[in-house]
Amino acid sequence: MPTIADVEAARERLAGVARETPLYPTETFSRLSGRQVFLKAENLQRTGSFKIRGAFNTIATLGEAERRAGVVAASAGNHGQAVAWAAREAGIPATIFMPQDAPMAKVEATRSYGGETVLVGEGFDEAVAAASAHVQSSGATLVHAFEDERVIAGQGTIGLELAAQAPDAETFVVPIGGGGLAAGISLALEERRPGVRIVGVECQPGYTIADGIAVKYKGELAGDILEATLDERVSVSDDEIAEALVLCVERTKLLVEGAGAVGLAALLAGRVPGSGSVAVVLSGGNIDATTLISVLRHGLTEAGRFLAIRLLIPDRPGELRNILDLIARGRGNVVSVDHHREGRTTSALQTEIELVVSTRDERHCQELLAALRGAGHTVQRVGPPS
């Protein structure tokens, strides 16, 4: 297992390479959770996530023969970007295996850093198998995303920074994917801040917006460390992640990806024990633009900021205008209007309309619904809240 000395050595190698990311206090999340909250902004790290720490630390230890053979990595996106960047800086070739449905923003970024990308399989585990086979045939060095003591030591440098930046924090919240990040941070905090509570957060199984931590199997090495250091292990749903991500963007102006928001999601859901101050690691900000749009719209709907409704109106001139006028008087802003005449009505003289309305909050949604129903319309709300 890596030791605190390994983490200290990694910090020396990373000096001038990895940024010491800031720790921000947040009034919004402190108010919502009822405790003081700090955000460790690893989304502002080089290549957009914490992964540069472990990747660079590993590549920096390679011998001359290993450098000539190059490196290989399997990644859902962030680790691949970090390995490609670190390999470019070291002047060695890198081949990155990524899932076929990896976010295009992460694929393109990996290529821009000089990595050769190979898209294979449905998820991270298939990419690992392909990368391992390539190692056997090419002789290149596998830079594993989490099952490597050098990678864990590199990620542990975040723990050293947290211990210095948040000396009074009682609880630290860290995402868990394969476990390398959480293991490294936990290892450092156990040495520098013994007695603090460390909470690991996982995502829901299966397809998830937290693709950066969606792995089927945790690392054995990282798992052994976490077994000894974690105080709590909790999980969050995609809906909870989406809500946290929207709040983070809107109120703190920090853009995070799904995996980067899981700690905030757990905090808002009341799954982080304790009442004292808490530091939450925002592990990355590499979210695909199309995914961001979908997540924001879903999160805004969950929060009552978008109202989606369906209703039948007579199919004659002026009826839609009456509906729109009623919504405008209630200070709602119509985002989209869709007509459906086939298969949705009970009469040939009707048309169904679906509206999406931008609203202030859930109370405003209820006011608009009451106004429409008060005018004699039968309105069906589409999607949450119920």
CSV table of C-alpha atoms in Angstrom, one decimal:
chain,number,residue,atom,x,y,z
A,1,MET,CA,0.0,0.0,0.0
A,2,PRO,CA,1.1,3.6,-0.5
A,3,THR,CA,2.3,5.4,2.6
A,4,ILE,CA,2.1,9.1,3.6
A,5,ALA,CA,5.8,9.3,2.5
A,6,ASP,CA,4.6,8.3,-1.0
A,7,VAL,CA,2.0,11.0,-1.0
A,8,GLU,CA,4.6,13.6,0.1
A,9,ALA,CA,6.9,12.4,-2.7
A,10,ALA,CA,4.0,12.8,-5.2
A,11,ARG,CA,3.5,16.3,-4.0
A,12,GLU,CA,7.1,17.1,-4.8
A,13,ARG,CA,6.8,15.7,-8.3
A,14,LEU,CA,3.5,17.6,-8.9
A,15,ALA,CA,4.9,20.9,-7.8
A,16,GLY,CA,4.4,23.4,-10.7
A,17,VAL,CA,2.3,20.8,-12.6
A,18,ALA,CA,-0.9,20.2,-10.6
A,19,ARG,CA,-2.6,23.3,-9.3
A,20,GLU,CA,-3.3,23.6,-5.6
A,21,THR,CA,-7.1,24.1,-6.2
A,22,PRO,CA,-9.0,26.5,-4.0
A,23,LEU,CA,-11.4,25.7,-1.1
A,24,TYR,CA,-14.4,27.9,-1.3
A,25,PRO,CA,-17.0,28.6,1.4
A,26,THR,CA,-20.5,28.4,0.1
A,27,GLU,CA,-23.4,30.3,1.8
A,28,THR,CA,-26.1,28.5,-0.4
A,29,PHE,CA,-25.1,25.0,0.6
A,30,SER,CA,-24.4,26.0,4.2
A,31,ARG,CA,-27.9,27.4,4.5
A,32,LEU,CA,-29.6,24.4,2.8
A,33,SER,CA,-27.7,21.8,4.9
A,34,GLY,CA,-27.7,23.7,8.2
A,35,ARG,CA,-23.9,23.5,8.6
A,36,GLN,CA,-20.8,25.3,7.2
A,37,VAL,CA,-19.8,23.9,3.8
A,38,PHE,CA,-16.6,24.3,1.9
A,39,LEU,CA,-16.1,23.2,-1.7
A,40,LYS,CA,-12.7,21.8,-2.9
A,41,ALA,CA,-12.7,22.9,-6.6
A,42,GLU,CA,-10.8,20.1,-8.4
A,43,ASN,CA,-13.1,20.9,-11.4
A,44,LEU,CA,-10.6,23.8,-11.8
A,45,GLN,CA,-7.6,21.5,-12.0
A,46,ARG,CA,-5.6,21.1,-15.2
A,47,THR,CA,-7.5,18.9,-17.7
A,48,GLY,CA,-10.7,19.6,-15.7
A,49,SER,CA,-10.4,17.0,-12.9
A,50,PHE,CA,-8.2,15.6,-10.2
A,51,LYS,CA,-6.9,12.8,-12.4
A,52,ILE,CA,-3.8,14.8,-13.5
A,53,ARG,CA,-2.3,14.2,-10.1
A,54,GLY,CA,-2.2,10.4,-10.2
A,55,ALA,CA,-1.5,10.2,-13.9
A,56,PHE,CA,1.5,12.5,-13.8
A,57,ASN,CA,2.9,11.0,-10.7
A,58,THR,CA,2.9,7.5,-12.3
A,59,ILE,CA,4.4,8.6,-15.6
A,60,ALA,CA,7.1,10.6,-13.8
A,61,THR,CA,8.4,7.3,-12.2
A,62,LEU,CA,8.8,5.4,-15.5
A,63,GLY,CA,12.2,4.2,-16.6
A,64,GLU,CA,13.7,5.0,-20.0
A,65,ALA,CA,12.7,1.6,-21.6
A,66,GLU,CA,9.1,2.1,-20.3
A,67,ARG,CA,9.0,5.6,-21.7
A,68,ARG,CA,10.1,4.4,-25.2
A,69,ALA,CA,7.3,1.8,-25.2
A,70,GLY,CA,4.7,4.4,-24.2
A,71,VAL,CA,1.7,4.2,-22.0
A,72,VAL,CA,-1.9,2.8,-22.2
A,73,ALA,CA,-5.0,3.7,-20.2
A,74,ALA,CA,-8.6,2.8,-20.0
A,75,SER,CA,-10.9,5.6,-19.1
A,76,ALA,CA,-14.5,6.9,-19.0
A,77,GLY,CA,-12.9,10.2,-20.0
A,78,ASN,CA,-11.1,12.2,-17.2
A,79,HIS,CA,-8.3,9.7,-16.6
A,80,GLY,CA,-7.7,9.4,-20.3
A,81,GLN,CA,-7.3,13.2,-20.7
A,82,ALA,CA,-4.9,13.3,-17.8
A,83,VAL,CA,-2.7,10.4,-19.1
A,84,ALA,CA,-2.7,11.9,-22.6
A,85,TRP,CA,-1.6,15.3,-21.2
A,86,ALA,CA,1.1,13.8,-18.8
A,87,ALA,CA,2.4,11.6,-21.6
A,88,ARG,CA,2.7,14.6,-24.0
A,89,GLU,CA,4.6,16.6,-21.4
A,90,ALA,CA,7.0,13.6,-20.9
A,91,GLY,CA,7.4,13.2,-24.7
A,92,ILE,CA,6.0,9.6,-24.9
A,93,PRO,CA,3.1,8.1,-26.8
A,94,ALA,CA,-0.2,7.3,-25.2
A,95,THR,CA,-3.1,5.1,-26.3
A,96,ILE,CA,-6.4,5.6,-24.5
A,97,PHE,CA,-9.2,3.1,-24.6
A,98,MET,CA,-12.7,4.6,-23.9
A,99,PRO,CA,-16.3,3.4,-24.0
A,100,GLN,CA,-18.1,3.8,-27.3
A,101,ASP,CA,-20.6,6.2,-25.6
A,102,ALA,CA,-18.0,8.2,-23.7
A,103,PRO,CA,-18.9,12.0,-23.7
A,104,MET,CA,-17.6,13.5,-26.9
A,105,ALA,CA,-16.2,16.4,-25.0
A,106,LYS,CA,-13.9,14.0,-23.1
A,107,VAL,CA,-13.0,12.1,-26.3
A,108,GLU,CA,-12.1,15.3,-28.2
A,109,ALA,CA,-10.1,16.7,-25.2
A,110,THR,CA,-8.1,13.5,-25.0
A,111,ARG,CA,-7.2,13.7,-28.7
A,112,SER,CA,-6.3,17.3,-28.3
A,113,TYR,CA,-3.7,16.4,-25.6
A,114,GLY,CA,-2.1,14.1,-28.1
A,115,GLY,CA,-3.6,10.7,-27.0
A,116,GLU,CA,-4.6,8.1,-29.6
A,117,THR,CA,-8.2,7.2,-28.7
A,118,VAL,CA,-9.8,3.8,-29.3
A,119,LEU,CA,-13.5,3.6,-28.6
A,120,VAL,CA,-14.6,0.1,-27.5
A,121,GLY,CA,-17.3,-1.6,-25.5
A,122,GLU,CA,-20.3,-0.2,-23.5
A,123,GLY,CA,-18.5,0.8,-20.3
A,124,PHE,CA,-15.3,1.3,-18.4
A,125,ASP,CA,-14.7,-2.4,-17.7
A,126,GLU,CA,-14.7,-3.3,-21.4
A,127,ALA,CA,-12.2,-0.5,-22.0
A,128,VAL,CA,-10.0,-2.0,-19.3
A,129,ALA,CA,-10.1,-5.4,-20.9
A,130,ALA,CA,-9.1,-3.9,-24.3
A,131,ALA,CA,-6.3,-1.8,-22.7
A,132,SER,CA,-4.9,-4.9,-20.9
A,133,ALA,CA,-4.9,-6.8,-24.2
A,134,HIS,CA,-3.0,-4.0,-25.9
A,135,VAL,CA,-0.4,-4.0,-23.1
A,136,GLN,CA,0.3,-7.7,-23.8
A,137,SER,CA,0.8,-7.1,-27.5
A,138,SER,CA,2.7,-3.8,-27.4
A,139,GLY,CA,4.7,-3.9,-24.2
A,140,ALA,CA,3.4,-0.5,-23.2
A,141,THR,CA,2.8,0.4,-19.5
A,142,LEU,CA,-0.7,0.4,-18.3
A,143,VAL,CA,-1.5,3.5,-16.2
A,144,HIS,CA,-4.5,2.2,-14.3
A,145,ALA,CA,-7.2,4.7,-13.3
A,146,PHE,CA,-7.2,3.5,-9.6
A,147,GLU,CA,-5.5,0.2,-9.0
A,148,ASP,CA,-2.0,1.5,-8.7
A,149,GLU,CA,-0.2,2.8,-5.6
A,150,ARG,CA,1.4,5.7,-7.6
A,151,VAL,CA,-2.0,6.8,-8.8
A,152,ILE,CA,-3.4,6.6,-5.3
A,153,ALA,CA,-0.5,8.6,-3.9
A,154,GLY,CA,-1.0,11.3,-6.5
A,155,GLN,CA,-4.6,11.6,-5.7
A,156,GLY,CA,-3.7,11.7,-2.0
A,157,THR,CA,-2.1,15.1,-2.5
A,158,ILE,CA,-5.6,16.5,-2.4
A,159,GLY,CA,-5.8,15.2,1.1
A,160,LEU,CA,-2.7,17.1,2.1
A,161,GLU,CA,-4.2,20.3,0.7
A,162,LEU,CA,-7.5,19.7,2.5
A,163,ALA,CA,-5.8,19.2,5.8
A,164,ALA,CA,-4.1,22.5,5.5
A,165,GLN,CA,-7.0,24.5,3.9
A,166,ALA,CA,-9.8,23.2,6.2
A,167,PRO,CA,-8.1,22.7,9.6
A,168,ASP,CA,-11.5,23.0,11.4
A,169,ALA,CA,-13.6,20.8,9.1
A,170,GLU,CA,-15.1,17.8,10.9
A,171,THR,CA,-16.3,15.9,7.9
A,172,PHE,CA,-14.8,15.3,4.4
A,173,VAL,CA,-17.0,14.1,1.5
A,174,VAL,CA,-15.4,12.3,-1.4
A,175,PRO,CA,-16.8,10.6,-4.6
A,176,ILE,CA,-16.1,6.9,-4.9
A,177,GLY,CA,-15.7,5.3,-8.4
A,178,GLY,CA,-12.9,2.7,-8.5
A,179,GLY,CA,-11.8,4.1,-5.2
A,180,GLY,CA,-8.4,5.7,-6.1
A,181,LEU,CA,-9.4,9.3,-5.2
A,182,ALA,CA,-11.2,8.4,-2.0
A,183,ALA,CA,-8.3,6.1,-0.9
A,184,GLY,CA,-5.6,8.7,-1.5
A,185,ILE,CA,-7.5,11.4,0.3
A,186,SER,CA,-8.4,9.2,3.2
A,187,LEU,CA,-4.9,8.0,3.5
A,188,ALA,CA,-3.6,11.5,3.8
A,189,LEU,CA,-6.3,12.7,6.1
A,190,GLU,CA,-5.9,9.8,8.5
A,191,GLU,CA,-2.2,10.9,8.9
A,192,ARG,CA,-2.7,14.7,8.9
A,193,ARG,CA,-6.2,15.0,10.6
A,194,PRO,CA,-6.8,11.8,12.6
A,195,GLY,CA,-10.3,11.5,14.0
A,196,VAL,CA,-12.1,13.4,11.2
A,197,ARG,CA,-15.1,11.8,9.6
A,198,ILE,CA,-14.6,10.7,5.9
A,199,VAL,CA,-17.7,9.9,3.9
A,200,GLY,CA,-17.5,8.2,0.5
A,201,VAL,CA,-20.3,8.8,-2.1
A,202,GLU,CA,-21.3,6.4,-4.9
A,203,CYS,CA,-23.8,6.7,-7.7
A,204,GLN,CA,-26.7,4.5,-8.6
A,205,PRO,CA,-25.9,1.3,-10.5
A,206,GLY,CA,-26.3,1.1,-14.2
A,207,TYR,CA,-26.6,4.0,-16.7
A,208,THR,CA,-26.0,7.3,-14.9
A,209,ILE,CA,-25.1,10.9,-15.4
A,210,ALA,CA,-22.2,10.3,-13.0
A,211,ASP,CA,-20.3,8.4,-15.7
A,212,GLY,CA,-16.9,9.3,-14.2
A,213,ILE,CA,-17.5,7.0,-11.2
A,214,ALA,CA,-19.7,4.3,-12.9
A,215,VAL,CA,-17.5,1.2,-12.6
A,216,LYS,CA,-18.7,-2.3,-11.9
A,217,TYR,CA,-15.8,-3.3,-9.8
A,218,LYS,CA,-13.8,-1.3,-7.2
A,219,GLY,CA,-10.1,-1.6,-7.0
A,220,GLU,CA,-8.8,-4.1,-4.5
A,221,LEU,CA,-5.9,-2.0,-3.3
A,222,ALA,CA,-8.1,1.1,-3.0
A,223,GLY,CA,-10.8,-1.0,-1.4
A,224,ASP,CA,-8.4,-2.2,1.3
A,225,ILE,CA,-7.5,1.4,2.2
A,226,LEU,CA,-11.2,2.5,2.2
A,227,GLU,CA,-12.2,-0.4,4.4
A,228,ALA,CA,-9.8,0.9,7.0
A,229,THR,CA,-10.4,4.6,6.6
A,230,LEU,CA,-14.0,5.4,5.5
A,231,ASP,CA,-16.5,6.1,8.2
A,232,GLU,CA,-19.6,6.1,6.0
A,233,ARG,CA,-20.4,4.9,2.4
A,234,VAL,CA,-23.6,6.4,0.9
A,235,SER,CA,-25.2,6.5,-2.5
A,236,VAL,CA,-27.2,9.1,-4.5
A,237,SER,CA,-29.6,8.9,-7.4
A,238,ASP,CA,-29.4,10.7,-10.7
A,239,ASP,CA,-32.3,13.0,-9.8
A,240,GLU,CA,-30.4,14.1,-6.6
A,241,ILE,CA,-27.2,14.6,-8.6
A,242,ALA,CA,-29.0,16.8,-11.2
A,243,GLU,CA,-30.5,19.0,-8.5
A,244,ALA,CA,-27.1,19.5,-6.9
A,245,LEU,CA,-25.5,20.2,-10.2
A,246,VAL,CA,-28.0,22.9,-11.1
A,247,LEU,CA,-27.6,24.6,-7.7
A,248,CYS,CA,-23.8,24.4,-8.0
A,249,VAL,CA,-23.8,26.1,-11.4
A,250,GLU,CA,-26.4,28.7,-10.5
A,251,ARG,CA,-25.4,29.7,-7.0
A,252,THR,CA,-21.6,29.1,-6.8
A,253,LYS,CA,-20.8,29.6,-10.5
A,254,LEU,CA,-18.8,26.3,-10.5
A,255,LEU,CA,-19.5,23.9,-13.4
A,256,VAL,CA,-19.2,20.3,-12.4
A,257,GLU,CA,-19.9,17.0,-14.1
A,258,GLY,CA,-22.3,14.4,-12.6
A,259,ALA,CA,-19.5,12.5,-10.8
A,260,GLY,CA,-18.3,15.9,-9.4
A,261,ALA,CA,-21.6,16.7,-7.9
A,262,VAL,CA,-22.3,13.5,-5.9
A,263,GLY,CA,-20.9,14.8,-2.7
A,264,LEU,CA,-23.2,17.9,-2.8
A,265,ALA,CA,-26.1,15.6,-3.7
A,266,ALA,CA,-25.5,13.4,-0.6
A,267,LEU,CA,-25.2,16.6,1.5
A,268,LEU,CA,-28.5,18.0,0.3
A,269,ALA,CA,-30.2,14.6,0.7
A,270,GLY,CA,-29.2,14.5,4.3
A,271,ARG,CA,-27.0,11.5,4.0
A,272,VAL,CA,-23.8,13.1,5.4
A,273,PRO,CA,-23.8,12.5,9.2
A,274,GLY,CA,-22.8,15.1,11.7
A,275,SER,CA,-23.6,18.8,12.2
A,276,GLY,CA,-20.1,20.4,12.1
A,277,SER,CA,-18.4,22.0,9.1
A,278,VAL,CA,-17.9,19.8,6.1
A,279,ALA,CA,-15.6,19.9,3.0
A,280,VAL,CA,-16.9,18.5,-0.2
A,281,VAL,CA,-14.6,17.5,-3.1
A,282,LEU,CA,-15.9,18.6,-6.5
A,283,SER,CA,-13.8,16.0,-8.4
A,284,GLY,CA,-14.3,17.2,-12.0
A,285,GLY,CA,-16.0,19.6,-14.4
A,286,ASN,CA,-15.8,17.8,-17.8
A,287,ILE,CA,-19.4,17.6,-18.7
A,288,ASP,CA,-20.5,17.2,-22.3
A,289,ALA,CA,-22.6,20.2,-23.5
A,290,THR,CA,-25.6,18.1,-24.6
A,291,THR,CA,-25.6,16.3,-21.3
A,292,LEU,CA,-25.4,19.6,-19.5
A,293,ILE,CA,-28.4,20.9,-21.3
A,294,SER,CA,-30.4,17.7,-20.5
A,295,VAL,CA,-29.3,17.7,-16.8
A,296,LEU,CA,-30.1,21.4,-16.4
A,297,ARG,CA,-33.6,21.1,-17.9
A,298,HIS,CA,-34.3,18.0,-15.7
A,299,GLY,CA,-32.9,19.7,-12.6
A,300,LEU,CA,-34.9,22.9,-13.2
A,301,THR,CA,-38.1,20.8,-13.7
A,302,GLU,CA,-37.4,18.9,-10.4
A,303,ALA,CA,-36.9,22.2,-8.6
A,304,GLY,CA,-40.1,23.7,-10.0
A,305,ARG,CA,-38.3,26.2,-12.3
A,306,PHE,CA,-39.8,24.6,-15.4
A,307,LEU,CA,-43.5,23.7,-15.6
A,308,ALA,CA,-44.4,21.1,-18.2
A,309,ILE,CA,-48.2,20.7,-18.8
A,310,ARG,CA,-50.5,19.1,-21.2
A,311,LEU,CA,-54.1,20.1,-22.0
A,312,LEU,CA,-56.9,19.8,-24.6
A,313,ILE,CA,-58.3,22.9,-26.2
A,314,PRO,CA,-60.9,23.5,-29.0
A,315,ASP,CA,-59.3,23.5,-32.4
A,316,ARG,CA,-60.3,26.9,-33.5
A,317,PRO,CA,-58.6,30.3,-33.9
A,318,GLY,CA,-57.7,32.2,-30.8
A,319,GLU,CA,-57.8,29.4,-28.2
A,320,LEU,CA,-54.0,28.9,-28.0
A,321,ARG,CA,-53.6,32.7,-27.6
A,322,ASN,CA,-56.0,32.7,-24.7
A,323,ILE,CA,-53.9,30.1,-22.9
A,324,LEU,CA,-50.7,32.0,-23.6
A,325,ASP,CA,-52.3,35.3,-22.4
A,326,LEU,CA,-53.4,33.7,-19.2
A,327,ILE,CA,-49.8,32.4,-18.6
A,328,ALA,CA,-48.3,35.7,-19.4
A,329,ARG,CA,-50.6,37.5,-16.9
A,330,GLY,CA,-49.3,35.1,-14.3
A,331,ARG,CA,-45.7,36.1,-15.2
A,332,GLY,CA,-44.8,32.7,-16.7
A,333,ASN,CA,-42.5,32.6,-19.7
A,334,VAL,CA,-43.4,30.0,-22.4
A,335,VAL,CA,-40.3,28.1,-23.5
A,336,SER,CA,-41.9,25.7,-26.0
A,337,VAL,CA,-45.3,24.8,-27.5
A,338,ASP,CA,-46.1,21.5,-29.2
A,339,HIS,CA,-49.4,20.6,-31.0
A,340,HIS,CA,-50.8,17.0,-31.2
A,341,ARG,CA,-53.9,16.4,-33.3
A,342,GLU,CA,-53.6,12.7,-34.0
A,343,GLY,CA,-54.2,10.0,-31.4
A,344,ARG,CA,-54.3,12.3,-28.4
A,345,THR,CA,-57.8,13.8,-28.5
A,346,THR,CA,-61.4,12.6,-27.9
A,347,SER,CA,-62.9,14.7,-30.6
A,348,ALA,CA,-62.0,15.8,-34.2
A,349,LEU,CA,-62.6,19.4,-33.0
A,350,GLN,CA,-59.8,19.3,-30.4
A,351,THR,CA,-56.1,19.7,-30.3
A,352,GLU,CA,-53.7,18.7,-27.5
A,353,ILE,CA,-51.0,21.2,-26.6
A,354,GLU,CA,-47.9,20.6,-24.5
A,355,LEU,CA,-46.3,23.7,-23.0
A,356,VAL,CA,-43.0,24.2,-21.1
A,357,VAL,CA,-43.1,27.3,-19.0
A,358,SER,CA,-40.2,29.0,-17.2
A,359,THR,CA,-41.3,29.7,-13.6
A,360,ARG,CA,-39.8,31.2,-10.4
A,361,ASP,CA,-40.4,28.3,-8.1
A,362,GLU,CA,-42.8,25.5,-7.2
A,363,ARG,CA,-45.2,28.0,-5.6
A,364,HIS,CA,-45.3,29.9,-8.9
A,365,CYS,CA,-46.1,26.6,-10.7
A,366,GLN,CA,-49.0,26.0,-8.5
A,367,GLU,CA,-50.3,29.5,-9.1
A,368,LEU,CA,-50.2,29.0,-12.8
A,369,LEU,CA,-51.9,25.6,-12.6
A,370,ALA,CA,-54.7,27.1,-10.4
A,371,ALA,CA,-55.2,29.9,-12.9
A,372,LEU,CA,-55.6,27.5,-15.8
A,373,ARG,CA,-57.9,25.3,-13.9
A,374,GLY,CA,-59.9,28.3,-12.7
A,375,ALA,CA,-60.5,29.2,-16.3
A,376,GLY,CA,-62.1,25.8,-16.9
A,377,HIS,CA,-59.2,23.9,-18.4
A,378,THR,CA,-58.3,20.3,-17.5
A,379,VAL,CA,-54.5,20.4,-17.1
A,380,GLN,CA,-52.2,17.5,-16.7
A,381,ARG,CA,-48.7,18.2,-15.3
A,382,VAL,CA,-46.0,16.3,-17.1
A,383,GLY,CA,-43.1,15.0,-15.0
A,384,PRO,CA,-42.0,16.0,-11.5
A,385,PRO,CA,-43.0,17.2,-9.0
A,386,SER,CA,-46.1,15.1,-8.5
